[in-house]
Amino acid sequence: GSATDDSISQTRLVNVSNIKQGATWEYSLDNGESWVDGVATSFTIDTDGVYQVKVRQTNASETFTTTMENALEVVIDNVVPQVQSITADSANDKVVITYNEALDAAAVPLIGDFEVSRSGVALVVDSIAVVGSAIELSVNDLESGSLQVTYTPSASPNLIKDLAGNEGLSFSTGNTKTVKIDTQPPNLTKVSLS
């Protein structure tokens, strides 16, 4: 995944180390409820999901077995992050693209990977931030009008990625998002006392 110690990965291969010479070993994906014989020094998890991994070894004379005390939670994720919504906040000049899962905060795409336009006129994207499951674009002159947002990943290593390292796909909103600015104060039409 995006961090070497987060136990979130696209990789299904799990390496096992510190097996004593001549010992046999087994692994469990369900916190020790069931065990599978280990072969060589690794095993493969076949499907995406969350697993509680334990490993145990038995010495060559089969007189002593040691088992990991605590299971290691491993998340296997090979699904690309999906855009859930795109909202615009003209008061703060921000376009927020929300995904269906947490994103890698260190994988900030290039400004040039995004195009934002209003009614066919290109707007300037000043900065990009990855916050939780959202990409926040700071956009100059964000006013009322039909807003189009396009993401085209470049060759940069900094692409939109989830915590497992799956890269977000390109997208274009077309003419579907309209930003409205309400500059009128609310009208007080009736007051009553009880």
XYZ file of N, CA and C in Angstrom:
582
model
N 0.805 -1.189 0.000
C 0.000 0.000 0.000
C 0.846 1.250 0.000
N 0.223 2.361 0.372
C 0.914 3.644 0.346
C 1.946 3.755 1.462
N 1.759 3.015 2.534
C 2.739 2.990 3.630
C 3.234 1.551 3.778
N 4.492 1.412 4.146
C 5.053 0.062 4.241
C 4.578 -0.685 5.475
N 3.995 0.026 6.435
C 3.599 -0.633 7.676
C 2.097 -0.571 7.961
N 1.272 -0.264 6.942
C -0.167 -0.120 7.202
C -0.959 -1.409 6.988
N -0.331 -2.447 6.472
C -0.972 -3.746 6.217
C -2.133 -3.651 5.241
N -2.127 -2.627 4.391
C -3.107 -2.482 3.311
C -2.331 -2.621 2.017
N -2.781 -3.521 1.139
C -1.972 -3.792 -0.036
C -2.799 -4.313 -1.195
N -2.265 -4.130 -2.399
C -2.792 -4.777 -3.596
C -2.171 -6.165 -3.730
N -1.008 -6.336 -3.118
C -0.241 -7.568 -3.248
C -0.864 -8.677 -2.424
N -1.095 -9.792 -3.054
C -1.720 -10.930 -2.382
C -0.684 -11.866 -1.748
N 0.583 -11.649 -2.066
C 1.661 -12.505 -1.574
C 2.106 -12.043 -0.189
N 2.127 -12.963 0.775
C 2.563 -12.678 2.133
C 3.827 -13.489 2.391
N 4.906 -12.793 2.717
C 6.175 -13.463 3.027
C 6.244 -13.769 4.519
N 6.790 -14.946 4.836
C 6.928 -15.384 6.223
C 8.423 -15.521 6.506
N 8.872 -14.932 7.623
C 10.289 -15.007 7.965
C 10.453 -15.553 9.380
N 11.675 -15.790 9.755
C 12.045 -16.298 11.081
C 11.524 -17.703 11.369
N 11.361 -18.513 10.340
C 11.001 -19.921 10.536
C 12.292 -20.670 10.854
N 12.276 -21.398 11.954
C 13.467 -22.152 12.372
C 13.786 -23.237 11.346
N 15.066 -23.499 11.183
C 15.489 -24.520 10.239
C 14.904 -25.875 10.638
N 14.306 -26.568 9.689
C 13.711 -27.880 9.916
C 12.292 -27.828 10.456
N 11.815 -26.642 10.821
C 10.459 -26.529 11.363
C 9.433 -26.521 10.231
N 8.228 -26.921 10.571
C 7.100 -26.774 9.649
C 6.292 -25.571 10.126
N 5.505 -25.006 9.226
C 4.708 -23.844 9.622
C 3.338 -23.880 8.961
N 2.431 -23.157 9.578
C 1.066 -23.044 9.082
C 0.639 -21.583 9.208
N -0.384 -21.246 8.431
C -0.926 -19.890 8.544
C -2.441 -19.957 8.656
N -2.990 -18.912 9.248
C -4.435 -18.786 9.414
C -4.846 -17.399 8.925
N -5.961 -17.317 8.229
C -6.502 -16.026 7.773
C -7.667 -15.572 8.643
N -8.032 -16.389 9.638
C -9.220 -16.091 10.451
C -8.910 -16.118 11.949
N -7.749 -15.564 12.307
C -7.338 -15.434 13.710
C -7.175 -16.778 14.422
N -6.787 -17.808 13.679
C -6.493 -19.101 14.293
C -7.652 -20.079 14.338
N -8.762 -19.746 13.700
C -9.900 -20.681 13.662
C -9.580 -21.884 12.778
N -8.918 -21.653 11.655
C -8.520 -22.744 10.762
C -7.089 -22.471 10.289
N -6.386 -23.557 9.961
C -4.973 -23.456 9.609
C -4.704 -24.145 8.279
N -3.718 -23.614 7.529
C -3.296 -24.174 6.243
C -1.792 -24.384 6.321
N -1.320 -25.550 5.834
C 0.115 -25.833 5.830
C 0.854 -24.822 4.962
N 1.959 -24.292 5.488
C 2.789 -23.364 4.739
C 3.795 -24.090 3.883
N 4.140 -23.495 2.743
C 5.117 -24.068 1.823
C 6.160 -22.997 1.528
N 7.421 -23.382 1.534
C 8.537 -22.464 1.297
C 8.479 -21.338 2.340
N 8.451 -20.079 1.910
C 8.458 -18.967 2.870
C 7.391 -17.920 2.563
N 6.300 -18.329 1.893
C 5.249 -17.359 1.596
C 3.929 -18.081 1.328
N 2.861 -17.299 1.314
C 1.556 -17.809 0.907
C 0.809 -16.690 0.204
N -0.248 -17.054 -0.513
C -1.020 -16.096 -1.288
C -2.451 -16.043 -0.764
N -2.960 -14.831 -0.615
C -4.371 -14.628 -0.270
C -5.113 -14.433 -1.581
N -6.104 -15.278 -1.841
C -6.738 -15.328 -3.156
C -7.712 -14.205 -3.468
N -8.396 -13.649 -2.469
C -9.428 -12.659 -2.766
C -9.268 -11.401 -1.912
N -9.795 -10.305 -2.419
C -9.797 -9.050 -1.664
C -10.595 -9.229 -0.384
N -10.216 -8.496 0.648
C -10.954 -8.555 1.908
C -10.056 -8.195 3.075
N -10.619 -8.331 4.270
C -9.898 -8.063 5.517
C -9.643 -9.397 6.202
N -8.405 -9.647 6.575
C -8.009 -10.924 7.154
C -7.273 -10.708 8.472
N -7.453 -11.639 9.395
C -6.726 -11.658 10.662
C -5.694 -12.786 10.550
N -4.453 -12.429 10.171
C -3.414 -13.397 9.823
C -2.593 -13.784 11.058
N -2.430 -15.094 11.224
C -1.521 -15.643 12.238
C -0.657 -16.699 11.575
N 0.539 -16.885 12.130
C 1.457 -17.926 11.662
C 1.935 -18.688 12.890
N 2.062 -20.005 12.740
C 2.641 -20.809 13.817
C 3.630 -21.790 13.203
N 4.614 -22.164 14.015
C 5.614 -23.129 13.549
C 5.791 -24.224 14.582
N 6.142 -25.405 14.094
C 6.392 -26.560 14.954
C 7.822 -27.025 14.676
N 8.583 -27.266 15.743
C 9.987 -27.647 15.542
C 10.084 -29.017 14.857
N 11.288 -29.340 14.408
C 11.505 -30.551 13.607
C 11.088 -31.825 14.344
N 11.236 -31.882 15.653
C 10.855 -33.089 16.397
C 9.377 -33.065 16.801
N 8.665 -32.030 16.380
C 7.227 -31.863 16.643
C 6.889 -31.904 18.130
N 7.807 -31.360 18.932
C 7.560 -31.322 20.377
C 7.189 -29.939 20.884
N 7.344 -28.921 20.015
C 7.092 -27.564 20.479
C 6.520 -26.728 19.334
N 5.418 -26.039 19.595
C 4.788 -25.168 18.607
C 4.694 -23.756 19.164
N 5.059 -22.778 18.339
C 4.891 -21.376 18.735
C 3.930 -20.716 17.751
N 3.061 -19.876 18.296
C 2.050 -19.183 17.497
C 2.131 -17.695 17.780
N 1.912 -16.891 16.758
C 1.845 -15.445 16.964
C 0.788 -15.156 18.018
N 1.112 -14.305 18.974
C 0.155 -13.976 20.029
C -1.029 -13.178 19.490
N -0.736 -12.149 18.702
C -1.789 -11.298 18.154
C -1.834 -11.434 16.640
N -3.030 -11.497 16.117
C -3.188 -11.566 14.671
C -2.826 -10.226 14.048
N -2.317 -10.264 12.843
C -2.035 -9.069 12.063
C -3.193 -8.868 11.098
N -3.862 -7.713 11.202
C -4.948 -7.441 10.261
C -4.344 -7.036 8.924
N -4.730 -7.743 7.874
C -4.245 -7.485 6.527
C -5.443 -7.182 5.643
N -5.349 -6.084 4.893
C -6.408 -5.709 3.964
C -5.855 -5.855 2.551
N -6.487 -6.708 1.764
C -6.121 -6.865 0.356
C -7.169 -6.109 -0.453
N -6.709 -5.144 -1.251
C -7.611 -4.260 -1.989
C -7.061 -4.047 -3.386
N -7.782 -4.526 -4.381
C -7.401 -4.333 -5.775
C -8.477 -3.591 -6.553
N -9.302 -2.838 -5.846
C -10.398 -2.110 -6.479
C -10.025 -0.632 -6.560
N -10.167 -0.039 -7.739
C -9.822 1.370 -7.903
C -10.824 2.245 -7.150
N -10.357 3.368 -6.598
C -11.277 4.280 -5.921
C -12.251 4.889 -6.925
N -13.496 5.055 -6.502
C -14.560 5.564 -7.379
C -15.038 6.930 -6.901
N -15.267 7.841 -7.839
C -15.815 9.145 -7.499
C -17.262 8.968 -7.058
N -17.582 9.509 -5.871
C -18.948 9.444 -5.344
C -19.715 10.729 -5.607
N -19.023 11.869 -5.483
C -19.697 13.141 -5.708
C -18.671 14.225 -6.014
N -19.157 15.266 -6.676
C -18.354 16.454 -6.924
C -19.214 17.640 -6.512
N -18.688 18.438 -5.587
C -19.417 19.610 -5.121
C -18.531 20.837 -5.284
N -19.181 21.979 -5.358
C -18.446 23.234 -5.508
C -18.906 24.208 -4.438
N -17.942 24.924 -3.875
C -18.209 25.930 -2.853
C -17.636 27.242 -3.376
N -18.498 28.075 -3.959
C -18.018 29.314 -4.568
C -17.549 30.318 -3.526
N -18.081 30.258 -2.307
C -17.659 31.188 -1.252
C -16.188 30.977 -0.890
N -15.720 29.724 -0.975
C -14.333 29.398 -0.644
C -13.493 29.039 -1.859
N -14.066 29.194 -3.051
C -13.369 28.863 -4.306
C -12.804 27.448 -4.297
N -13.626 26.473 -3.899
C -13.178 25.078 -3.842
C -14.118 24.164 -4.617
N -13.525 23.212 -5.288
C -14.253 22.087 -5.867
C -13.795 20.862 -5.085
N -14.743 20.097 -4.550
C -14.412 18.928 -3.746
C -14.895 17.679 -4.466
N -13.959 16.779 -4.756
C -14.247 15.507 -5.418
C -14.136 14.434 -4.350
N -15.263 13.808 -4.006
C -15.277 12.826 -2.923
C -15.286 11.416 -3.507
N -14.404 10.572 -2.971
C -14.284 9.175 -3.402
C -14.949 8.248 -2.390
N -15.083 6.991 -2.757
C -15.756 5.999 -1.916
C -14.852 5.397 -0.838
N -13.600 5.839 -0.753
C -12.682 5.310 0.253
C -11.573 6.319 0.511
N -10.826 6.090 1.574
C -9.726 6.979 1.927
C -8.668 6.977 0.828
N -8.074 8.143 0.626
C -7.037 8.302 -0.390
C -5.685 8.501 0.277
N -4.629 8.217 -0.476
C -3.255 8.396 -0.012
C -2.928 9.886 -0.026
N -2.758 10.482 1.146
C -2.510 11.922 1.257
C -1.186 12.339 0.621
N -0.260 11.402 0.460
C 1.031 11.720 -0.142
C 0.977 11.685 -1.671
N -0.083 11.129 -2.231
C -0.214 11.015 -3.686
C -1.067 12.171 -4.202
N -0.460 13.357 -4.262
C -1.172 14.547 -4.725
C -0.914 14.704 -6.226
N -1.969 14.631 -7.033
C -1.777 14.746 -8.480
C -1.287 16.147 -8.874
N -0.806 16.263 -10.091
C -0.362 17.547 -10.603
C -1.565 18.438 -10.900
N -1.384 19.735 -10.747
C -2.454 20.678 -11.071
C -2.899 20.505 -12.520
N -1.942 20.255 -13.400
C -2.253 20.086 -14.821
C -3.077 18.847 -15.140
N -3.231 17.937 -14.182
C -4.061 16.750 -14.400
C -5.557 17.084 -14.352
N -5.888 18.278 -13.843
C -7.290 18.689 -13.716
C -7.595 19.849 -14.651
N -8.780 19.823 -15.211
C -9.310 20.947 -15.973
C -10.657 21.290 -15.365
N -10.839 22.543 -15.011
C -12.116 23.023 -14.496
C -12.532 24.175 -15.393
N -13.766 24.133 -15.887
C -14.268 25.218 -16.717
C -15.704 25.537 -16.330
N -16.069 26.784 -16.590
C -17.427 27.243 -16.318
C -17.999 27.753 -17.634
N -19.078 27.125 -18.044
C -19.738 27.518 -19.293
C -18.737 27.568 -20.443
N -17.819 26.609 -20.474
C -16.846 26.498 -21.553
C -15.594 27.336 -21.394
N -15.498 28.160 -20.328
C -14.322 29.004 -20.108
C -13.441 28.346 -19.044
N -12.162 28.127 -19.395
C -11.241 27.469 -18.467
C -10.992 28.343 -17.244
N -11.002 27.709 -16.058
C -10.689 28.384 -14.803
C -9.308 27.918 -14.331
N -8.670 28.701 -13.483
C -7.324 28.381 -13.003
C -7.416 27.579 -11.706
N -6.808 26.400 -11.717
C -6.687 25.601 -10.499
C -5.386 26.027 -9.825
N -5.510 26.577 -8.603
C -4.340 27.096 -7.890
C -3.601 26.032 -7.106
N -4.349 25.140 -6.462
C -3.707 24.128 -5.623
C -4.618 22.922 -5.486
N -4.004 21.842 -5.041
C -4.716 20.578 -4.844
C -4.327 20.035 -3.476
N -5.311 19.533 -2.742
C -5.045 18.881 -1.460
C -5.825 17.574 -1.403
N -5.218 16.573 -0.804
C -5.899 15.304 -0.560
C -6.250 15.291 0.923
N -7.555 15.209 1.216
C -8.040 15.265 2.597
C -8.993 14.092 2.816
N -8.525 13.069 3.534
C -9.370 11.895 3.789
C -9.739 11.192 2.500
N -11.023 11.195 2.169
C -11.487 10.538 0.944
C -11.797 11.548 -0.155
N -11.253 12.758 -0.037
C -11.589 13.807 -1.006
C -10.346 14.471 -1.592
N -10.521 14.960 -2.814
C -9.555 15.830 -3.474
C -10.176 17.220 -3.454
N -9.443 18.198 -2.919
C -9.928 19.574 -2.878
C -9.123 20.406 -3.868
N -9.822 21.019 -4.818
C -9.202 21.899 -5.797
C -9.512 23.340 -5.416
N -8.497 24.166 -5.271
C -8.709 25.598 -5.100
C -8.742 26.199 -6.494
N -9.854 26.873 -6.812
C -10.091 27.359 -8.172
C -10.369 28.861 -8.144
N -9.633 29.619 -8.941
C -9.866 31.062 -9.047
C -11.207 31.347 -9.707
N -11.890 32.374 -9.234
C -13.070 32.917 -9.912
C -14.192 31.894 -10.056
N -14.447 31.143 -9.013
C -15.508 30.142 -9.048
C -16.841 30.841 -8.783
N -17.629 31.007 -9.826
C -18.902 31.708 -9.731
C -20.016 30.826 -10.261
N -21.206 31.375 -10.226
C -22.384 30.652 -10.695
C -22.244 30.306 -12.177
N -22.681 29.131 -12.533
C -22.645 28.702 -13.930
C -22.475 27.207 -14.029
N -22.547 26.706 -15.239
C -22.361 25.287 -15.484
C -20.885 24.955 -15.341
N -20.558 24.031 -14.447
C -19.170 23.728 -14.118
C -18.815 22.343 -14.648
N -17.684 22.261 -15.345
C -17.179 20.983 -15.843
C -15.846 20.692 -15.163
N -15.687 19.445 -14.700
C -14.443 19.026 -14.049
C -13.948 17.779 -14.761
N -12.673 17.801 -15.162
C -12.056 16.668 -15.851
C -10.747 16.319 -15.152
N -10.507 15.018 -14.966
C -9.238 14.531 -14.433
C -8.644 13.581 -15.457
N -7.439 13.912 -15.929
C -6.708 13.063 -16.868
C -5.340 12.806 -16.257
N -5.111 11.597 -15.726
C -3.820 11.304 -15.079
C -2.654 11.482 -16.044
N -1.612 12.118 -15.582
C -0.402 12.313 -16.385
C 0.550 11.148 -16.143
N 1.753 11.312 -16.630
C 2.774 10.278 -16.416
C 3.438 10.446 -15.056
N 2.990 11.404 -14.271
C 3.566 11.661 -12.960
C 3.359 10.470 -12.031
N 4.305 10.227 -11.114
C 4.073 9.163 -10.123
C 3.012 9.571 -9.097
N 2.712 10.863 -9.019
C 1.724 11.344 -8.056
C 0.344 11.380 -8.687
N -0.307 10.257 -8.671
C -1.660 10.132 -9.195
C -2.606 9.901 -8.034
N -3.892 10.101 -8.248
C -4.864 9.794 -7.207
C -4.767 8.303 -6.912
N -4.562 7.964 -5.625
C -4.440 6.564 -5.218
C -5.169 6.348 -3.907
N -5.706 5.134 -3.734
C -6.252 4.778 -2.430
C -5.117 4.280 -1.549
N -5.429 3.878 -0.334
C -4.383 3.467 0.605
C -3.653 2.197 0.177
N -4.264 1.394 -0.681
C -3.602 0.186 -1.176
C -2.730 0.474 -2.395
N -2.840 1.681 -2.948
C -2.047 2.037 -4.124
C -2.800 1.920 -5.430
N -4.088 1.603 -5.403
C -4.885 1.539 -6.631
C -5.092 2.950 -7.161
N -4.833 3.140 -8.457
C -4.911 4.466 -9.052
C -6.330 4.803 -9.485
N -6.741 6.044 -9.186
C -8.042 6.533 -9.625
C -8.062 6.697 -11.137
N -9.208 6.464 -11.731
C -9.362 6.546 -13.180
C -9.688 7.966 -13.610
N -9.438 8.247 -14.877
C -9.794 9.556 -15.414
C -11.318 9.701 -15.404
N -11.782 10.943 -15.366
C -13.222 11.197 -15.425
C -13.467 12.583 -15.988
N -14.674 12.787 -16.452
C -15.125 14.098 -16.899
C -16.596 14.206 -16.538
N -16.978 15.332 -15.935
C -18.357 15.494 -15.487
C -19.295 15.948 -16.589
N -18.767 16.403 -17.703
C -19.641 16.978 -18.717
C -20.225 18.274 -18.184
N -21.432 18.591 -18.536
C -22.074 19.827 -18.083
C -23.094 19.528 -17.006
N -22.704 18.779 -15.994
C -23.696 18.303 -15.031
C -23.719 19.049 -13.713
N -22.691 19.797 -13.375
C -22.637 20.448 -12.062
C -22.808 21.942 -12.217
N -23.799 22.484 -11.576
C -24.028 23.916 -11.615
C -23.785 24.506 -10.236
N -23.030 25.576 -10.191
C -22.741 26.264 -8.946
C -23.603 27.513 -8.907
N -24.382 27.688 -7.876
C -25.240 28.863 -7.725
C -24.726 29.694 -6.561
N -24.729 31.002 -6.733
C -24.374 31.910 -5.650
C -25.634 32.660 -5.256
N -25.991 32.576 -3.998
C -27.149 33.287 -3.470
C -26.641 34.510 -2.727
N -26.799 35.683 -3.328
C -26.321 36.921 -2.706
C -27.450 37.702 -2.048
N -28.659 37.184 -2.111
C -29.813 37.875 -1.543
C -30.043 37.426 -0.107
N -30.218 38.400 0.825
C -30.543 38.006 2.192
C -31.963 37.448 2.237
N -32.247 36.596 3.212
C -33.607 36.060 3.295
C -34.591 37.182 3.640
N -35.792 37.078 3.078
C -36.839 38.057 3.356
C -37.663 37.607 4.547
N -37.859 38.506 5.491
C -38.700 38.228 6.648
C -40.131 38.579 6.251
N -40.981 37.582 6.190
C -42.341 37.838 5.704
C -43.375 37.846 6.799
N -43.112 37.215 7.937
C -44.121 37.164 8.976
C -43.455 36.957 10.333
N -43.941 37.672 11.326
C -43.479 37.511 12.691
C -44.701 37.285 13.567
N -44.637 36.302 14.416
C -45.755 36.089 15.321
C -45.217 35.771 16.705
N -45.959 36.196 17.712
C -45.592 35.944 19.099
C -46.616 35.016 19.709
N -46.172 34.129 20.540
C -47.108 33.216 21.188
C -47.308 33.586 22.620
